[in-house]
Short mmCIF file of C-alpha atoms in Angstrom, two decimals:
data_model
loop_
_atom_site.label_atom_id
_atom_site.label_comp_id
_atom_site.label_asym_id
_atom_site.label_seq_id
_atom_site.Cartn_x
_atom_site.Cartn_y
_atom_site.Cartn_z
CA MET K 1333 -14.56 -16.79 -36.88
CA SER K 1334 -11.78 -17.54 -34.49
CA GLU K 1335 -9.22 -15.66 -36.55
CA HIS K 1336 -11.56 -12.72 -36.83
CA ARG K 1337 -12.08 -12.75 -33.08
CA ARG K 1338 -8.38 -12.97 -32.38
CA ALA K 1339 -7.70 -9.92 -34.55
CA ILE K 1340 -10.15 -7.84 -32.54
CA VAL K 1341 -8.86 -9.13 -29.22
CA GLY K 1342 -5.43 -8.10 -30.41
CA HIS K 1343 -6.15 -4.40 -30.28
CA HIS K 1344 -8.26 -4.03 -27.20
CA ASP K 1345 -7.28 -1.57 -24.53
CA SER K 1346 -3.63 -2.05 -23.74
CA SER K 1347 -3.14 1.18 -21.82
CA THR K 1348 -3.28 -0.52 -18.41
CA ARG K 1349 -0.86 -3.31 -19.33
CA GLY K 1350 2.73 -3.54 -18.25
CA THR K 1351 5.90 -4.01 -20.23
CA LEU K 1352 8.96 -6.02 -19.30
CA ALA K 1353 10.82 -2.75 -18.66
CA SER K 1354 8.14 -1.51 -16.24
CA TYR K 1355 8.13 -4.73 -14.21
CA VAL K 1356 11.94 -4.94 -14.04
CA THR K 1357 12.24 -1.26 -13.05
CA GLY K 1358 9.54 -1.65 -10.38
CA TYR K 1359 11.18 -4.79 -9.02
CA ILE K 1360 14.67 -3.28 -8.76
CA PHE K 1361 13.39 -0.09 -7.12
CA SER K 1362 11.26 -2.09 -4.66
CA ILE K 1363 14.15 -4.35 -3.62
CA TYR K 1364 16.41 -1.34 -3.19
CA LEU K 1365 13.86 0.51 -1.02
CA THR K 1366 13.07 -2.58 1.07
CA ILE K 1367 16.70 -3.37 1.82
CA THR K 1368 17.57 0.27 2.55
CA ALA K 1369 14.76 0.53 5.11
CA TRP K 1370 15.71 -2.81 6.64
CA LEU K 1371 19.41 -1.93 6.98
CA LEU K 1372 18.58 1.48 8.48
CA VAL K 1373 16.52 -0.19 11.19
CA ARG K 1374 18.80 -3.15 11.83
CA ASN K 1375 21.86 -0.94 12.32
CA HIS K 1376 19.83 1.78 14.02
CA LEU K 1377 21.57 4.42 11.94
CA LEU K 1378 19.51 7.37 13.16
CA GLN K 1379 17.71 8.62 16.25
CA LYS K 1380 14.29 7.11 16.83
CA THR K 1381 12.05 9.86 15.39
CA PRO K 1382 14.04 10.66 12.21
CA LEU K 1383 14.45 6.92 11.61
CA LEU K 1384 10.71 6.41 11.90
CA ILE K 1385 9.95 9.27 9.51
CA LEU K 1386 12.53 8.01 7.03
CA ILE K 1387 11.24 4.41 6.91
CA ILE K 1388 7.66 5.68 6.45
CA LEU K 1389 8.85 7.88 3.56
CA LEU K 1390 10.64 4.85 2.05
CA ALA K 1391 7.41 2.82 2.37
CA LEU K 1392 5.44 5.59 0.64
CA ALA K 1393 8.07 5.72 -2.13
CA GLN K 1394 7.75 1.96 -2.61
CA PHE K 1395 3.96 2.30 -2.60
CA MET K 1396 4.20 4.81 -5.46
CA VAL K 1397 6.70 2.62 -7.32
CA GLN K 1398 4.46 -0.44 -7.18
CA ILE K 1399 1.23 1.46 -7.92
CA PHE K 1400 2.92 2.93 -10.98
CA PHE K 1401 5.11 0.09 -12.30
CA PHE K 1402 3.07 -2.98 -11.23
CA LEU K 1403 -0.53 -1.68 -11.27
CA HIS K 1404 0.12 0.89 -14.05
CA LEU K 1405 -2.05 3.56 -12.45
CA GLY K 1406 -2.10 6.81 -14.41
CA ARG K 1407 -1.41 5.13 -17.75
CA GLU K 1408 -5.07 4.54 -18.62
CA ARG K 1409 -6.89 6.61 -21.23
CA LYS K 1410 -9.31 9.37 -20.31
CA PRO K 1411 -11.61 9.39 -18.43
CA ARG K 1412 -9.25 8.09 -15.77
CA TRP K 1413 -11.76 6.32 -13.54
CA ARG K 1414 -9.14 4.24 -11.78
CA LEU K 1415 -7.21 7.33 -10.79
CA ILE K 1416 -10.38 9.04 -9.54
CA VAL K 1417 -11.39 6.01 -7.43
CA PHE K 1418 -7.81 5.77 -6.19
CA PHE K 1419 -7.87 9.34 -4.90
CA GLY K 1420 -11.23 8.64 -3.25
CA MET K 1421 -9.66 5.67 -1.48
CA VAL K 1422 -6.66 7.75 -0.35
CA ALA K 1423 -9.00 10.40 1.10
CA ILE K 1424 -11.05 7.81 3.04
CA VAL K 1425 -7.91 6.06 4.30
CA LEU K 1426 -6.38 9.33 5.53
CA ILE K 1427 -9.60 10.37 7.31
CA LEU K 1428 -9.92 6.93 8.87
CA VAL K 1429 -6.33 6.56 10.07
CA ILE K 1430 -5.63 10.16 11.13
CA GLY K 1431 -9.12 10.52 12.61
CA SER K 1432 -8.82 7.32 14.66
CA LEU K 1433 -5.41 8.25 15.99
CA TRP K 1434 -6.52 11.78 16.81
CA ILE K 1435 -9.61 10.60 18.69
CA MET K 1436 -7.79 7.86 20.57
CA THR K 1437 -4.76 9.95 21.60
CA THR K 1438 -6.86 12.83 22.88
CA LEU K 1439 -9.11 10.30 24.61
CA ARG K 1440 -6.07 8.91 26.37
CA TYR K 1441 -5.03 12.46 27.31
CA ARG K 1442 -8.40 13.19 28.88
CA MET K 1443 -9.08 9.82 30.42
CA THR K 1444 -5.76 8.92 32.08
CA ILE K 1445 -5.92 8.56 35.83
CA PRO K 1446 -3.69 11.55 36.85
CA GLN K 1447 -5.81 13.96 34.83
CA MET K 1448 -8.98 12.55 36.35
CA GLU K 1449 -7.54 12.79 39.84
CA ASN K 1450 -6.48 16.40 39.22
CA TYR K 1451 -9.96 17.18 38.00
CA MET K 1452 -11.55 15.60 41.05
CA ASN K 1453 -9.16 17.40 43.41
CA GLN K 1454 -10.02 20.72 41.80
CA GLN K 1455 -13.74 20.05 42.16
CA GLN K 1456 -13.75 19.08 45.82
CA GLY K 1457 -17.08 20.69 46.43
CA LEU K 1458 -18.73 18.02 44.29
CA MET Q 1012 -21.72 -8.48 -37.11
CA SER Q 1013 -23.55 -8.35 -33.81
CA MET Q 1014 -21.06 -10.95 -32.57
CA THR Q 1015 -18.26 -8.54 -33.45
CA ALA Q 1016 -19.99 -5.85 -31.43
CA ILE Q 1017 -20.09 -8.12 -28.38
CA VAL Q 1018 -16.46 -9.11 -28.75
CA ARG Q 1019 -15.42 -5.52 -29.34
CA THR Q 1020 -16.65 -4.35 -25.94
CA ASP Q 1021 -13.33 -4.24 -24.16
CA ASP Q 1022 -12.60 -5.39 -20.63
CA SER Q 1023 -12.17 -1.96 -19.11
CA LYS Q 1024 -15.52 -2.06 -17.27
CA PRO Q 1025 -15.10 -5.38 -15.41
CA LEU Q 1026 -11.50 -4.43 -14.65
CA LEU Q 1027 -12.64 -1.06 -13.30
CA GLY Q 1028 -15.17 -2.89 -11.14
CA PHE Q 1029 -12.44 -5.11 -9.76
CA TRP Q 1030 -10.24 -2.06 -9.18
CA ILE Q 1031 -13.02 -0.50 -7.09
CA TYR Q 1032 -13.25 -3.70 -5.03
CA ILE Q 1033 -9.49 -3.49 -4.40
CA MET Q 1034 -9.80 0.12 -3.28
CA THR Q 1035 -12.50 -0.87 -0.75
CA ASP Q 1036 -10.25 -3.64 0.50
CA CYS Q 1037 -7.60 -0.94 1.09
CA VAL Q 1038 -10.13 0.76 3.38
CA LEU Q 1039 -10.57 -2.51 5.30
CA PHE Q 1040 -6.81 -2.71 5.83
CA ALA Q 1041 -6.67 0.98 6.78
CA SER Q 1042 -9.10 0.32 9.63
CA LEU Q 1043 -6.95 -2.60 10.81
CA PHE Q 1044 -3.81 -0.43 10.60
CA ALA Q 1045 -5.56 2.29 12.62
CA THR Q 1046 -6.56 -0.30 15.24
CA TYR Q 1047 -2.98 -1.54 15.40
CA ALA Q 1048 -1.60 1.99 15.72
CA VAL Q 1049 -3.96 2.67 18.62
CA LEU Q 1050 -3.24 -0.61 20.43
CA TYR Q 1051 0.43 -1.39 19.77
CA GLN Q 1052 1.64 0.06 23.09
CA ASN Q 1053 -0.91 -1.90 25.13
CA THR Q 1054 1.24 -4.94 25.83
CA ASN Q 1055 -0.35 -5.71 29.21
CA GLY Q 1056 3.02 -6.73 30.66
CA GLY Q 1057 3.63 -9.10 27.72
CA PRO Q 1058 6.26 -8.81 25.01
CA ASP Q 1059 6.37 -5.87 22.59
CA GLY Q 1060 7.45 -5.95 18.96
CA TYR Q 1061 11.08 -5.32 19.87
CA GLN Q 1062 11.27 -8.55 21.88
CA LEU Q 1063 9.08 -10.56 19.54
CA PHE Q 1064 9.99 -9.89 15.91
CA ASN Q 1065 12.73 -11.68 14.02
CA LEU Q 1066 13.98 -9.16 11.42
CA LYS Q 1067 15.78 -11.71 9.24
CA SER Q 1068 12.73 -13.87 8.73
CA VAL Q 1069 10.63 -10.75 8.03
CA LEU Q 1070 13.08 -9.62 5.34
CA ALA Q 1071 12.92 -13.09 3.78
CA GLU Q 1072 9.10 -12.96 3.76
CA THR Q 1073 9.17 -9.50 2.18
CA LEU Q 1074 11.62 -10.42 -0.59
CA VAL Q 1075 9.73 -13.64 -1.37
CA LEU Q 1076 6.41 -11.79 -1.71
CA LEU Q 1077 7.99 -8.99 -3.74
CA THR Q 1078 9.57 -11.51 -6.12
CA SER Q 1079 6.22 -13.30 -6.48
CA SER Q 1080 4.63 -9.97 -7.45
CA PHE Q 1081 7.32 -9.56 -10.12
CA THR Q 1082 6.92 -13.12 -11.51
CA CYS Q 1083 3.14 -12.53 -11.57
CA GLY Q 1084 3.83 -9.55 -13.84
CA LEU Q 1085 6.01 -11.73 -16.07
CA ALA Q 1086 3.17 -14.29 -16.22
CA MET Q 1087 0.79 -11.56 -17.42
CA LEU Q 1088 3.25 -10.45 -20.12
CA ALA Q 1089 3.39 -14.07 -21.35
CA ALA Q 1090 -0.43 -14.30 -21.22
CA HIS Q 1091 -0.82 -11.18 -23.37
CA ARG Q 1092 1.68 -12.64 -25.86
CA GLY Q 1093 -0.51 -15.75 -25.97
CA ASP Q 1094 2.40 -17.90 -24.73
CA ARG Q 1095 0.64 -20.61 -22.75
CA ARG Q 1096 3.70 -22.50 -21.53
CA GLN Q 1097 5.45 -19.39 -20.19
CA THR Q 1098 2.21 -18.22 -18.55
CA ILE Q 1099 1.86 -21.53 -16.73
CA LEU Q 1100 5.55 -21.57 -15.80
CA TRP Q 1101 5.53 -18.06 -14.28
CA PHE Q 1102 2.24 -18.63 -12.45
CA VAL Q 1103 3.59 -21.88 -10.97
CA ILE Q 1104 6.68 -19.97 -9.75
CA THR Q 1105 4.44 -17.22 -8.34
CA PHE Q 1106 2.32 -19.87 -6.60
CA LEU Q 1107 5.36 -21.57 -5.04
CA LEU Q 1108 6.71 -18.23 -3.81
CA GLY Q 1109 3.29 -17.46 -2.32
CA VAL Q 1110 3.28 -20.82 -0.53
CA THR Q 1111 6.79 -20.09 0.79
CA PHE Q 1112 5.61 -16.74 2.13
CA LEU Q 1113 2.60 -18.32 3.81
CA THR Q 1114 4.76 -21.07 5.35
CA LEU Q 1115 7.16 -18.48 6.81
CA GLU Q 1116 4.24 -16.55 8.25
CA ALA Q 1117 2.58 -19.67 9.68
CA THR Q 1118 5.91 -20.67 11.28
CA GLU Q 1119 6.17 -17.25 12.91
CA PHE Q 1120 2.58 -17.40 14.19
CA ARG Q 1121 3.03 -20.92 15.55
CA HIS Q 1122 6.24 -19.87 17.30
CA PHE Q 1123 4.48 -16.93 18.99
CA VAL Q 1124 1.53 -19.06 20.09
CA GLN Q 1125 3.82 -21.79 21.47
CA MET Q 1126 5.65 -19.20 23.55
CA GLY Q 1127 2.30 -18.14 25.02
CA ASP Q 1128 2.14 -14.94 23.00
CA SER Q 1129 -1.09 -15.58 21.12
CA TRP Q 1130 -3.82 -13.01 20.30
CA ARG Q 1131 -5.19 -13.53 23.83
CA ARG Q 1132 -2.03 -12.18 25.48
CA SER Q 1133 -2.53 -8.43 24.97
CA GLY Q 1134 -4.21 -5.71 22.94
CA PHE Q 1135 -1.03 -5.35 20.92
CA LEU Q 1136 -1.02 -9.04 19.99
CA SER Q 1137 -4.76 -9.06 19.19
CA ALA Q 1138 -4.24 -6.16 16.78
CA PHE Q 1139 -1.09 -7.79 15.36
CA PHE Q 1140 -2.72 -11.16 14.65
CA THR Q 1141 -5.83 -9.51 13.19
CA LEU Q 1142 -3.89 -7.28 10.81
CA VAL Q 1143 -1.22 -9.76 9.69
CA GLY Q 1144 -3.69 -12.66 9.78
CA THR Q 1145 -6.17 -10.83 7.51
CA HIS Q 1146 -3.36 -10.27 5.02
CA GLY Q 1147 -2.41 -13.95 5.27
CA LEU Q 1148 -6.04 -14.91 4.65
CA HIS Q 1149 -6.05 -12.75 1.50
CA ILE Q 1150 -2.86 -14.51 0.38
CA THR Q 1151 -4.55 -17.88 0.94
CA VAL Q 1152 -7.54 -16.78 -1.16
CA GLY Q 1153 -5.15 -15.50 -3.85
CA LEU Q 1154 -3.27 -18.81 -3.92
CA SER Q 1155 -6.50 -20.84 -4.23
CA TRP Q 1156 -7.62 -18.56 -7.06
CA MET Q 1157 -4.23 -18.99 -8.75
CA LEU Q 1158 -4.58 -22.79 -8.57
CA ILE Q 1159 -8.02 -22.60 -10.21
CA MET Q 1160 -6.69 -20.28 -12.92
CA LEU Q 1161 -3.78 -22.63 -13.60
CA PHE Q 1162 -6.26 -25.43 -14.31
CA GLU Q 1163 -8.28 -23.07 -16.50
CA VAL Q 1164 -5.22 -22.06 -18.56
CA ILE Q 1165 -4.13 -25.70 -18.92
CA HIS Q 1166 -7.57 -26.89 -20.03
CA LYS Q 1167 -8.97 -23.92 -21.96
CA GLY Q 1168 -5.90 -21.99 -23.10
CA LEU Q 1169 -5.68 -18.21 -23.16
CA GLY Q 1170 -9.07 -16.97 -24.32
CA ARG Q 1171 -10.26 -13.42 -23.77
CA ILE Q 1172 -12.26 -14.26 -20.64
CA THR Q 1173 -9.35 -16.24 -19.18
CA ILE Q 1174 -6.97 -13.35 -19.77
CA ARG Q 1175 -9.45 -11.00 -18.10
CA ARG Q 1176 -9.60 -13.27 -15.05
CA LEU Q 1177 -5.81 -13.54 -14.98
CA THR Q 1178 -5.57 -9.74 -15.12
CA MET Q 1179 -7.86 -9.46 -12.09
CA LEU Q 1180 -5.84 -12.09 -10.24
CA SER Q 1181 -2.61 -10.22 -10.98
CA MET Q 1182 -4.13 -6.93 -9.77
CA PHE Q 1183 -5.17 -8.69 -6.55
CA TRP Q 1184 -1.69 -10.15 -6.11
CA HIS Q 1185 0.11 -6.82 -6.66
CA PHE Q 1186 -2.33 -5.20 -4.21
CA LEU Q 1187 -1.42 -7.75 -1.52
CA ASP Q 1188 2.25 -6.97 -2.02
CA ILE Q 1189 1.49 -3.25 -1.60
CA ILE Q 1190 -0.37 -3.92 1.68
CA TRP Q 1191 2.63 -5.96 2.84
CA ILE Q 1192 4.98 -2.95 2.36
CA PHE Q 1193 3.01 -1.18 5.08
CA ILE Q 1194 2.86 -4.22 7.36
CA PHE Q 1195 6.63 -4.60 6.90
CA THR Q 1196 7.25 -0.94 7.77
CA ILE Q 1197 4.60 -0.06 10.34
CA VAL Q 1198 4.42 -3.37 12.21
CA TYR Q 1199 7.84 -5.02 11.85
CA LEU Q 1200 10.40 -2.25 11.24
CA ARG Q 1201 8.59 0.16 13.60
CA GLY Q 1202 8.49 -2.60 16.22
CA ALA Q 1203 12.18 -3.40 15.79
CA ILE Q 1204 13.34 0.14 16.57
CA ALA Q 1205 14.63 0.09 20.16
CA PRO Q 1206 12.17 1.79 22.51
#
């Protein structure tokens, strides 16, 4: 019984498993990206805005590296449910983050005191 | 024969379920990141990230957590080979690295609070402690889970159910490392750029 069971366990779905090569590759890339971003910021090698864009791009690169080499996304067999749910998550996250920032920055624009004072000065009849 | 049929059902469904949980947890962190991004300039006369963060200790935390994610992968490779001793060894190393990470983070938090810069100081610090603290809480849960799984592997060996649980634990652990990349970049590195 136990031998029989073991044999079947042996060939269950291995498409979402890692290999030594995938973990080592992911680890080396991640360390490289982390230290690059850290050195760029510590030595302030660029102007503020390009530096900010670059470190965010490095973070996204490391995100892709770890999703691919550590979580093995995209290596599963069809139908690729994990990939579909992943894209759903990305869509919700983008709506949530960009939406919040958009609402709050325009709120700040409309609600800051100088703008309100200007508005009240223009509407003196009120 | 019916037994074979039960055994043959592979683990893709429970693992997909766990994957969906992880994706919803990403949404939780996204809302905390959005809150942080809205509030990080509201320092209320208190310190900002540039004055507060220690880049060296943050790099140490990041490398420790990244290495623990790697050793967790090595533990899973050993588990799939059926190598119990190596599985235990790599999970113990992962656990110790996780504890190191948590200690570094707790030291940082304690230092901030002692200097009077707790979550009550400003909107920025409330958002900071909520975001980083929620991640730290997840790490604590992950470490407790790892301890339980270590006992399970020691007592029961590497059965199919145990391997499935270990796979879920490793997915959770990799996910926490991925969230940390964004905390490292958006909170710490962003904060350390001179205003």
